[in-house]
Coordinates of C-alpha atoms and ligand atoms in Angstrom, one line a residue:
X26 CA 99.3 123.6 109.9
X27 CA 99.5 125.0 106.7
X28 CA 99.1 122.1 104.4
X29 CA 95.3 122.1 105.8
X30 CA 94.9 125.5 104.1
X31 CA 93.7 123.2 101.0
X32 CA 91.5 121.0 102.7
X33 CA 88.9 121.0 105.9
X34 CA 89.4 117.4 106.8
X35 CA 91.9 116.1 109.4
X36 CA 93.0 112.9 106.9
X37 CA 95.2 112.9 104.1
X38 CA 97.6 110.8 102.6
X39 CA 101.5 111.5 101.7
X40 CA 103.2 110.5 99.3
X41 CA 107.3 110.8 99.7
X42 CA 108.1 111.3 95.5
X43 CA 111.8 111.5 97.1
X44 CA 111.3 107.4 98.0
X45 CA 109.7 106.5 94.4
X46 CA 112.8 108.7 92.5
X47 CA 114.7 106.3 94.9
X48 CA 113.4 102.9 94.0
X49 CA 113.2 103.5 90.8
X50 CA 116.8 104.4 90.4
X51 CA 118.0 101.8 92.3
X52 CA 116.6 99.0 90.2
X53 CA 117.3 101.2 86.9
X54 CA 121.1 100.9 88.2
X55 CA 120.8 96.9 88.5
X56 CA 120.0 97.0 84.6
X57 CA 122.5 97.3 81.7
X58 CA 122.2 100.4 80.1
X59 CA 120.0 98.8 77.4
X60 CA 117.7 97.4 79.1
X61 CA 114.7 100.3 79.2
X62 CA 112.6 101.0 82.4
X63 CA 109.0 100.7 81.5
X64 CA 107.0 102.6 85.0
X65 CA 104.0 100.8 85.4
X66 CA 101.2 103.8 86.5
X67 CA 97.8 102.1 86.1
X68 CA 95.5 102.9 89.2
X69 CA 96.3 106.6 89.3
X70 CA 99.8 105.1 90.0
X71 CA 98.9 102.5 92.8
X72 CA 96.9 104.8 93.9
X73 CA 100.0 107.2 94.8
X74 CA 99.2 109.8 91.6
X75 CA 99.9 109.0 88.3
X76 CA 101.4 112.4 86.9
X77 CA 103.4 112.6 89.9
X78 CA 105.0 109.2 90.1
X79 CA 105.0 109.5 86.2
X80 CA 107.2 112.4 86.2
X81 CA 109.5 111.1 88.8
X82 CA 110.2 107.9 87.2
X83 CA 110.9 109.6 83.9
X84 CA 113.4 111.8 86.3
X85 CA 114.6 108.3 87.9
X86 CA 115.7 107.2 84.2
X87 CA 112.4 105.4 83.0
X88 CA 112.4 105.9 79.5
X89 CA 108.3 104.7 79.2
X90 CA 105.3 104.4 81.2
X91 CA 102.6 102.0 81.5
X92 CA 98.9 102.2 82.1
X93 CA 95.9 99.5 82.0
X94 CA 93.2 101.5 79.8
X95 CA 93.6 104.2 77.4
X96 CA 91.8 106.4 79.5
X97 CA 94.6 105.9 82.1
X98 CA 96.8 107.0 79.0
X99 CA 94.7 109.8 78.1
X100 CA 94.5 111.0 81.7
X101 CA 98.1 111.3 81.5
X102 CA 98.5 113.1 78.4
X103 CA 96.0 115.7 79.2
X104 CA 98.2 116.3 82.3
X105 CA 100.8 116.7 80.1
X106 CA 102.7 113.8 79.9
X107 CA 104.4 113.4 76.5
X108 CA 106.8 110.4 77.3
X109 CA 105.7 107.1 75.3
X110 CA 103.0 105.3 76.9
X111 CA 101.6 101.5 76.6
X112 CA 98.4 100.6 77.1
X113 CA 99.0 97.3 78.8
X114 CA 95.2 96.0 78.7
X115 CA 92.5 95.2 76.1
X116 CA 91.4 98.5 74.1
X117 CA 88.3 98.5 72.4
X118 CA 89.4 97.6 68.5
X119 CA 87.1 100.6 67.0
X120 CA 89.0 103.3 69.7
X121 CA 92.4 102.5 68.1
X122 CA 92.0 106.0 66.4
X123 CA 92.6 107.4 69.5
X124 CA 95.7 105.9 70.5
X125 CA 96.6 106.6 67.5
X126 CA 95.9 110.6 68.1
X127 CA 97.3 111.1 71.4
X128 CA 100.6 108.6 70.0
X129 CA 99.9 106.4 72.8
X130 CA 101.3 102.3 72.3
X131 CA 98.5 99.8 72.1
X132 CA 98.6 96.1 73.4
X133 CA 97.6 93.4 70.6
X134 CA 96.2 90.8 72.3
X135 CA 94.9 88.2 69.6
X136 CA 94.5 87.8 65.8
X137 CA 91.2 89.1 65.4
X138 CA 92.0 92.2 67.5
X139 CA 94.3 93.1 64.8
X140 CA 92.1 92.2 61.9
X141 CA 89.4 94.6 63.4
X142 CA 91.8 97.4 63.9
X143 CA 93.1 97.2 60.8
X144 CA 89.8 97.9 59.3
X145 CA 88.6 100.9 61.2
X146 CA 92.5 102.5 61.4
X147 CA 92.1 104.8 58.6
X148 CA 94.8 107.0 57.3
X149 CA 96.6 106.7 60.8
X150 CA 98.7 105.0 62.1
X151 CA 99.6 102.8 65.3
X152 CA 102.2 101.7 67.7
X153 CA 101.6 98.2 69.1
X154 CA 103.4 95.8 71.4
X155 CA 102.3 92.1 70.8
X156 CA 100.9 90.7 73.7
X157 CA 101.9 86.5 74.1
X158 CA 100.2 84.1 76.3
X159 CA 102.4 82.1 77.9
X160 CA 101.0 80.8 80.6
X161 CA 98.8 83.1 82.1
X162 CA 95.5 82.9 80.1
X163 CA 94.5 86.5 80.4
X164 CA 95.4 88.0 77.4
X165 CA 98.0 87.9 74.3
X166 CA 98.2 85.5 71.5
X167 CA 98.9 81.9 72.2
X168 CA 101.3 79.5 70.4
X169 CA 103.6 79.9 67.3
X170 CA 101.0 79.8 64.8
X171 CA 98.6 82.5 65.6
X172 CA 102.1 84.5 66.3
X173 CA 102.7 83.6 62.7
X174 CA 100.0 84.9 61.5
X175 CA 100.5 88.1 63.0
X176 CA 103.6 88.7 61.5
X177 CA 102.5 87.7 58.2
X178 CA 99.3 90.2 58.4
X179 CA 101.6 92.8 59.9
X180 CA 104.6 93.1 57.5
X181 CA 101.6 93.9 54.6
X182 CA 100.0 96.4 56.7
X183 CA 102.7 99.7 57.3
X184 CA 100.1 101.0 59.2
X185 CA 100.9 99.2 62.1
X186 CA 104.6 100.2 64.0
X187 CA 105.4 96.9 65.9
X188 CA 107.3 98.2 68.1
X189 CA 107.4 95.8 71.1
X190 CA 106.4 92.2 72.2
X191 CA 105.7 90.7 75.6
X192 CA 104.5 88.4 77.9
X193 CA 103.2 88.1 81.4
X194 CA 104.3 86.1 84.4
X195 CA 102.4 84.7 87.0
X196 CA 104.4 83.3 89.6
X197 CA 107.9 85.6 89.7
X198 CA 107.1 86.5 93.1
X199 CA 107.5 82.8 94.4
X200 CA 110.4 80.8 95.3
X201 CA 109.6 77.7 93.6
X202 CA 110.3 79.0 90.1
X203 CA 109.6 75.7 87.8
X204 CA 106.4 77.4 86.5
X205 CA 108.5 81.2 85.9
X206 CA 111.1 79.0 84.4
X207 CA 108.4 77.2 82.0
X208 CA 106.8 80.4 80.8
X209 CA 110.3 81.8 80.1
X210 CA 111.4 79.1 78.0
X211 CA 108.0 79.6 76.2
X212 CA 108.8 83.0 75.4
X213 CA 112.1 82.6 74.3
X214 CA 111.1 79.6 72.0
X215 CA 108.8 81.8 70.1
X216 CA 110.7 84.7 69.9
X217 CA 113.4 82.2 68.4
X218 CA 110.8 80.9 66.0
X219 CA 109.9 85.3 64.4
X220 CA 111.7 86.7 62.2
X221 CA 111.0 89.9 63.5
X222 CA 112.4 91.6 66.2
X223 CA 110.5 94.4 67.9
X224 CA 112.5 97.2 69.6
X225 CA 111.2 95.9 72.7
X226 CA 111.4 92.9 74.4
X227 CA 109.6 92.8 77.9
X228 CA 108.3 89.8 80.5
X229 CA 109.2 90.9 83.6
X230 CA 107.6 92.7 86.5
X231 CA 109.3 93.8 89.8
X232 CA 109.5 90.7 90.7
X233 CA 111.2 88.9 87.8
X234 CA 113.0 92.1 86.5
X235 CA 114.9 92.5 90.1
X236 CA 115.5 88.5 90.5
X237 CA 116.3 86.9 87.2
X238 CA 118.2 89.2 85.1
X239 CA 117.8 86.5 82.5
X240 CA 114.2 87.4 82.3
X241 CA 114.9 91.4 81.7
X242 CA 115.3 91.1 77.7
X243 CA 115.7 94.9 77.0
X244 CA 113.0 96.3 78.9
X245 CA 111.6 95.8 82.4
X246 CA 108.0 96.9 83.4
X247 CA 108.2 98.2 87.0
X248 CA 105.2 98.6 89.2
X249 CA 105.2 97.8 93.1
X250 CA 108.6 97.9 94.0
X251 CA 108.7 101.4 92.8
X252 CA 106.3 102.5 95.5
X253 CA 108.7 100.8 98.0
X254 CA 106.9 97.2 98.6
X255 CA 107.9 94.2 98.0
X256 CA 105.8 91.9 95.5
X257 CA 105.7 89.2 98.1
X258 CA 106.0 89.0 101.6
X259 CA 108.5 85.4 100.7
X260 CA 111.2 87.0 98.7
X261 CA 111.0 90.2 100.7
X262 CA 114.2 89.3 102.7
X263 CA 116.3 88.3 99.2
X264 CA 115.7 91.4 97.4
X265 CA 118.6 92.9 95.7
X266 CA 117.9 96.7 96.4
X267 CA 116.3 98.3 99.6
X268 CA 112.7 99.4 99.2
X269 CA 111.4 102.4 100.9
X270 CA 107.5 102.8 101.1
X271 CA 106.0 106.0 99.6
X272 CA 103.0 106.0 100.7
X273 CA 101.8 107.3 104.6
X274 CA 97.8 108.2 105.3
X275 CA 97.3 110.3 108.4
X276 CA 94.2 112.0 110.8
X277 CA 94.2 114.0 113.7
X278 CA 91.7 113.1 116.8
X279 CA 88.5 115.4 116.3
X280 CA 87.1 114.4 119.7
X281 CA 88.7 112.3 123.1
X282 CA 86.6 111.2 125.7
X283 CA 87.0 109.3 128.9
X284 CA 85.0 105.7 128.8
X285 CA 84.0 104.0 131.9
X286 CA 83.9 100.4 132.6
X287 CA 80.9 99.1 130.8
X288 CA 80.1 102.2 128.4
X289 CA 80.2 101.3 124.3
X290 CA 81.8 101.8 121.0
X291 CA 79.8 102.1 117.5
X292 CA 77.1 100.8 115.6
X293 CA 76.3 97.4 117.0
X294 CA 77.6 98.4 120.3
X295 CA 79.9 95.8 120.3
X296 CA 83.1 96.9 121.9
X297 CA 82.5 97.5 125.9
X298 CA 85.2 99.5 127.7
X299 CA 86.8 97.1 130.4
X300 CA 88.1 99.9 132.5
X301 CA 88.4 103.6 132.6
X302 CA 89.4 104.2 129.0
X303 CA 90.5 107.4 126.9
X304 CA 88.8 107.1 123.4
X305 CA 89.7 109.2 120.2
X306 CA 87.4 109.4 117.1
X307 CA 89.3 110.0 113.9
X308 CA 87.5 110.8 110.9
X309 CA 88.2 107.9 108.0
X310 CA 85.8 105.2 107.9
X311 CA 85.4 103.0 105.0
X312 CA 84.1 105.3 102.2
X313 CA 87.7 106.2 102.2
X314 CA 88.9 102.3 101.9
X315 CA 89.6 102.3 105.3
X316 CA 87.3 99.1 105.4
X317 CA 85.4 97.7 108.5
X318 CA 87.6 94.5 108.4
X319 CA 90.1 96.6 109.8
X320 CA 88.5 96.7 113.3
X321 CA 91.5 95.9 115.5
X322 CA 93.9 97.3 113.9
X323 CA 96.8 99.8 115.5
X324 CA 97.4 103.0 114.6
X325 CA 99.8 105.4 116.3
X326 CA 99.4 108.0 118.0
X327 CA 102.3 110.0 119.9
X328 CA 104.5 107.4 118.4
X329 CA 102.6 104.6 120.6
X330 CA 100.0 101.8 119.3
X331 CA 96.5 102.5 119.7
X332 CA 93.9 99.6 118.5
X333 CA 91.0 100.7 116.2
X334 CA 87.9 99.8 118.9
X335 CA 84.4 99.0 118.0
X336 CA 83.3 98.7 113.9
X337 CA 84.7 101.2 111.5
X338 CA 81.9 103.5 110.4
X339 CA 81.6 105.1 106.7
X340 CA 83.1 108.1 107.6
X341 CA 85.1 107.5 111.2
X342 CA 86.6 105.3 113.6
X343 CA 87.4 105.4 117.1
X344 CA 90.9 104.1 118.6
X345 CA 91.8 103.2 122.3
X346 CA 94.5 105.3 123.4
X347 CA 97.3 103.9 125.8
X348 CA 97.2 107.4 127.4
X349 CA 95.5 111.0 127.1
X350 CA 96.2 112.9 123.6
X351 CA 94.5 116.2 123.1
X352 CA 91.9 117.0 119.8
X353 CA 94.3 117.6 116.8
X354 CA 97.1 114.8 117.6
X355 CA 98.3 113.5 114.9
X356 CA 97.5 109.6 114.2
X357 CA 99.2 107.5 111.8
X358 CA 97.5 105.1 110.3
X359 CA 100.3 103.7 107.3
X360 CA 103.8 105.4 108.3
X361 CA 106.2 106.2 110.7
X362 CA 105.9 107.9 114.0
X363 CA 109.1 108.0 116.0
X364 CA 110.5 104.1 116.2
X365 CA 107.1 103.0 115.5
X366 CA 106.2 101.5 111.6
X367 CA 103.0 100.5 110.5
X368 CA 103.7 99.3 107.1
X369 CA 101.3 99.0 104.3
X370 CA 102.7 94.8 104.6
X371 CA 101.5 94.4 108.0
X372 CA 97.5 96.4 106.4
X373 CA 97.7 93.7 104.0
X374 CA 98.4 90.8 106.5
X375 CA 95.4 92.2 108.7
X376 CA 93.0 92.2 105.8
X377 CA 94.3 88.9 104.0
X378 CA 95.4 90.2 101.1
X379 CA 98.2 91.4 99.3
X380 CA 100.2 95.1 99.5
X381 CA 99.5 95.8 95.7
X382 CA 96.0 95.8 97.2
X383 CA 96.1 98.6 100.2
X384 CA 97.4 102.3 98.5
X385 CA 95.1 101.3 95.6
X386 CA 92.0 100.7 97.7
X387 CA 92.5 104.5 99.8
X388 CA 89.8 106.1 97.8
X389 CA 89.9 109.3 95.7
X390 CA 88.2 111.0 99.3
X391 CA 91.4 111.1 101.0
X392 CA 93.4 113.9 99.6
X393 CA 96.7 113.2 98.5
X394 CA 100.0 115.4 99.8
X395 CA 103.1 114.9 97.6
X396 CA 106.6 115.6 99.5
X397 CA 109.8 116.2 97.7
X398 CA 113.0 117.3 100.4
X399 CA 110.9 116.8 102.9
X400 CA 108.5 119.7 101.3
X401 CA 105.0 119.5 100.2
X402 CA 105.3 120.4 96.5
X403 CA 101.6 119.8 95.5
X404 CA 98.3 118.2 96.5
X405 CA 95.3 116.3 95.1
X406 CA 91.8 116.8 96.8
X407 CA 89.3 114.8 94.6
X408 CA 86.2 115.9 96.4
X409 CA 87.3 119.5 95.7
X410 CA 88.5 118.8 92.5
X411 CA 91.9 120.9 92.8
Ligands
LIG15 C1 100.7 95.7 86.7 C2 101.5 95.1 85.7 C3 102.9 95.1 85.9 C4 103.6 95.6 87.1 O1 103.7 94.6 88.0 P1 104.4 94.8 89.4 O2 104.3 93.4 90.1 O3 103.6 95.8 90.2 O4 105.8 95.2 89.2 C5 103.7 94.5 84.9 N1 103.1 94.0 83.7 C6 101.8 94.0 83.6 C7 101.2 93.3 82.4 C8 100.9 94.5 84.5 O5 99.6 94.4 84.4

């Protein structure tokens, strides 16, 4: 096929940009018009490509993105990206020059963060959303006082643009919503008790920004549901736009063979064929994320299940098929083949852990294919380095 013209290794992941344009303007349509879209990219976008899904949200109506670390930011503006960016985690006080640079938004997450950026800021100067603790102990500044202060130290220093505040929840994703509820009324008390009022107002995540429009203030920070998942397996069923997953990672077999009763899989020899059996090796193993806990899992091949048999190497597995498939058969491993779906959900159930956790953990070995109209528009191999 002629997408492997830019890479010699039968596994690659997709990633459908025409899904993440779609998510994203769905839940932009829930919003009033003045209520911004912040895309949340951090993790080389989920692990789906940040410049890529950058550029589609910003196409999909977000107005701003959102990374973890300034070198996420960075990253981004060296690929081009001159849309407003927030650096949503902790950046080293004596870097703030370098925001300040490459205009990208810094998080202030206490007093003392501010003091020592004041002092090494120079001549420049910096945009800054105010990070407020509300409930989540990670980071931001806690209670009215300290918030106070801020505002005080701020309206003396011009140097600073505060341009936004926010806060962080930690349970919008659950159906018992007393603690959301608490950390929302915190919020709003303290954004009663400024006198200030930044051009930005944010708190909520996927989670909170499609379920409590209460919660959406004038800007919305939008990470999983963007890729098409749902931030919790419990309000999957209640959500108020339909998701479609973006992300598919696919091999081919590189070698069948016929097992006989008795004959071994892999290291450890632990999986013993039980009758005549057709094996397939596909090469992913987990140096590409693919980890060994996911021994036993399906994948599809010729749109049927086939269970991954015997432990996952680093660079290969082998899977039991349910009939004879030649070398070069396509097998699904996330994705769709005919009625079949293995969704990144039922990955996460397997493993014990949560969606967020599965396209982010599909290392930078497995090239990336990105699909727009059903056509490959570009590609990512790491290992290359094109
Ligand atoms: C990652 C992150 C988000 C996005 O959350 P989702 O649940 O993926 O929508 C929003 N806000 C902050 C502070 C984050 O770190």
């Amino acid at each position: 096929m002629e997408k492997q013209g830019f890479f010699y290794r039968d596994t690659w992941a997709e990633v459908d940009l025409d899904a993440i344009y779609q998510n994203a303007s769905a839940i932009k349509r829930l919003l009033p018009d003045d209520v911004e879209l912040i895309a949340v990219v951090k993790a080389n976008g989920y692990g789906h490509g940040d410049v890529e899904v950058a550029e589609t949200a910003l196409a999909a109506g977000a107005g701003y993105l959102a990374v973890a670390f300034m070198d996420e930011a960075l990253a981004l503006r060296k690929k081009g990206i001159a849309a407003p960016i927030l650096v949503l985690g902790a950046t080293r006080p004596e870097d703030v020059h370098v925001a300040a640079r490459n205009r990208i938004t810094l998080t202030a997450i206490n007093f003392e963060w501010l003091e020592k950026a004041a002092s090494v800021l120079g001549d420049s100067s910096l945009r800054i959303h105010i990070k407020v603790d509300t409930g989540m102990a990670r980071l931001g500044f806690k209670g009215l006082d300290e918030l106070k202060q801020a505002e005080a130290f701020l309206e003396q220093d011009s140097r600073f643009l505060l341009e936004g505040i926010f806060t962080h929840f930690s349970t919008a994703d659950e159906l018992e919503s007393s603690y959301f509820q608490h950390q929302l009324k915190e919020f709003e008390t303290l954004l009663e008790s400024l006198t200030v009022r930044p051009k930005y107002i944010h708190a909520s995540n996927s989670a909170a920004g499609m379920r409590f429009a209460g919660a959406r203030f004038n800007a919305i920070r939008l990470g999983i549901s963007m890729y098409g998942l749902s931030p919790s397996p419990e309000i999957k069923s209640s959500l108020p736009v339909e998701l479609n997953e973006a992300f598919s990672l696919h091999s081919r077999l590189v070698q069948v063979k016929k097992l006989h009763k008795g004959e071994k899989v892999s290291y450890g020899a632990t999986y013993e064929a039980s009758n005549e059996e057709w094996i397939g090796t596909i090469p992913i193993g987990y140096a590409d994320g693919w980890i060994r806990k996911l021994q036993g899992q399906e994948v599809l091949v010729n749109g049927l299940r086939a269970p991954i048999v015997g432990r996952v190497c680093m660079d290969q597995c082998m899977v039991r098929l349910q009939e004879y498939a030649p070398v070069g058969t396509e097998v699904t491993l996330i994705g769709k083949q005919g009625s079949n779906f293995v969704r990144i959900d039922e990955i996460a159930r397997k493993l014990e852990t949560i969606n967020y956790e599965i396209p982010c953990i599909i290392s930078n070995r497995v090239p990336r294919l990105y699909k727009k109209d059903g056509k490959i528009v570009g590609m990512h191999n790491h290992v290359l380095g094109s």
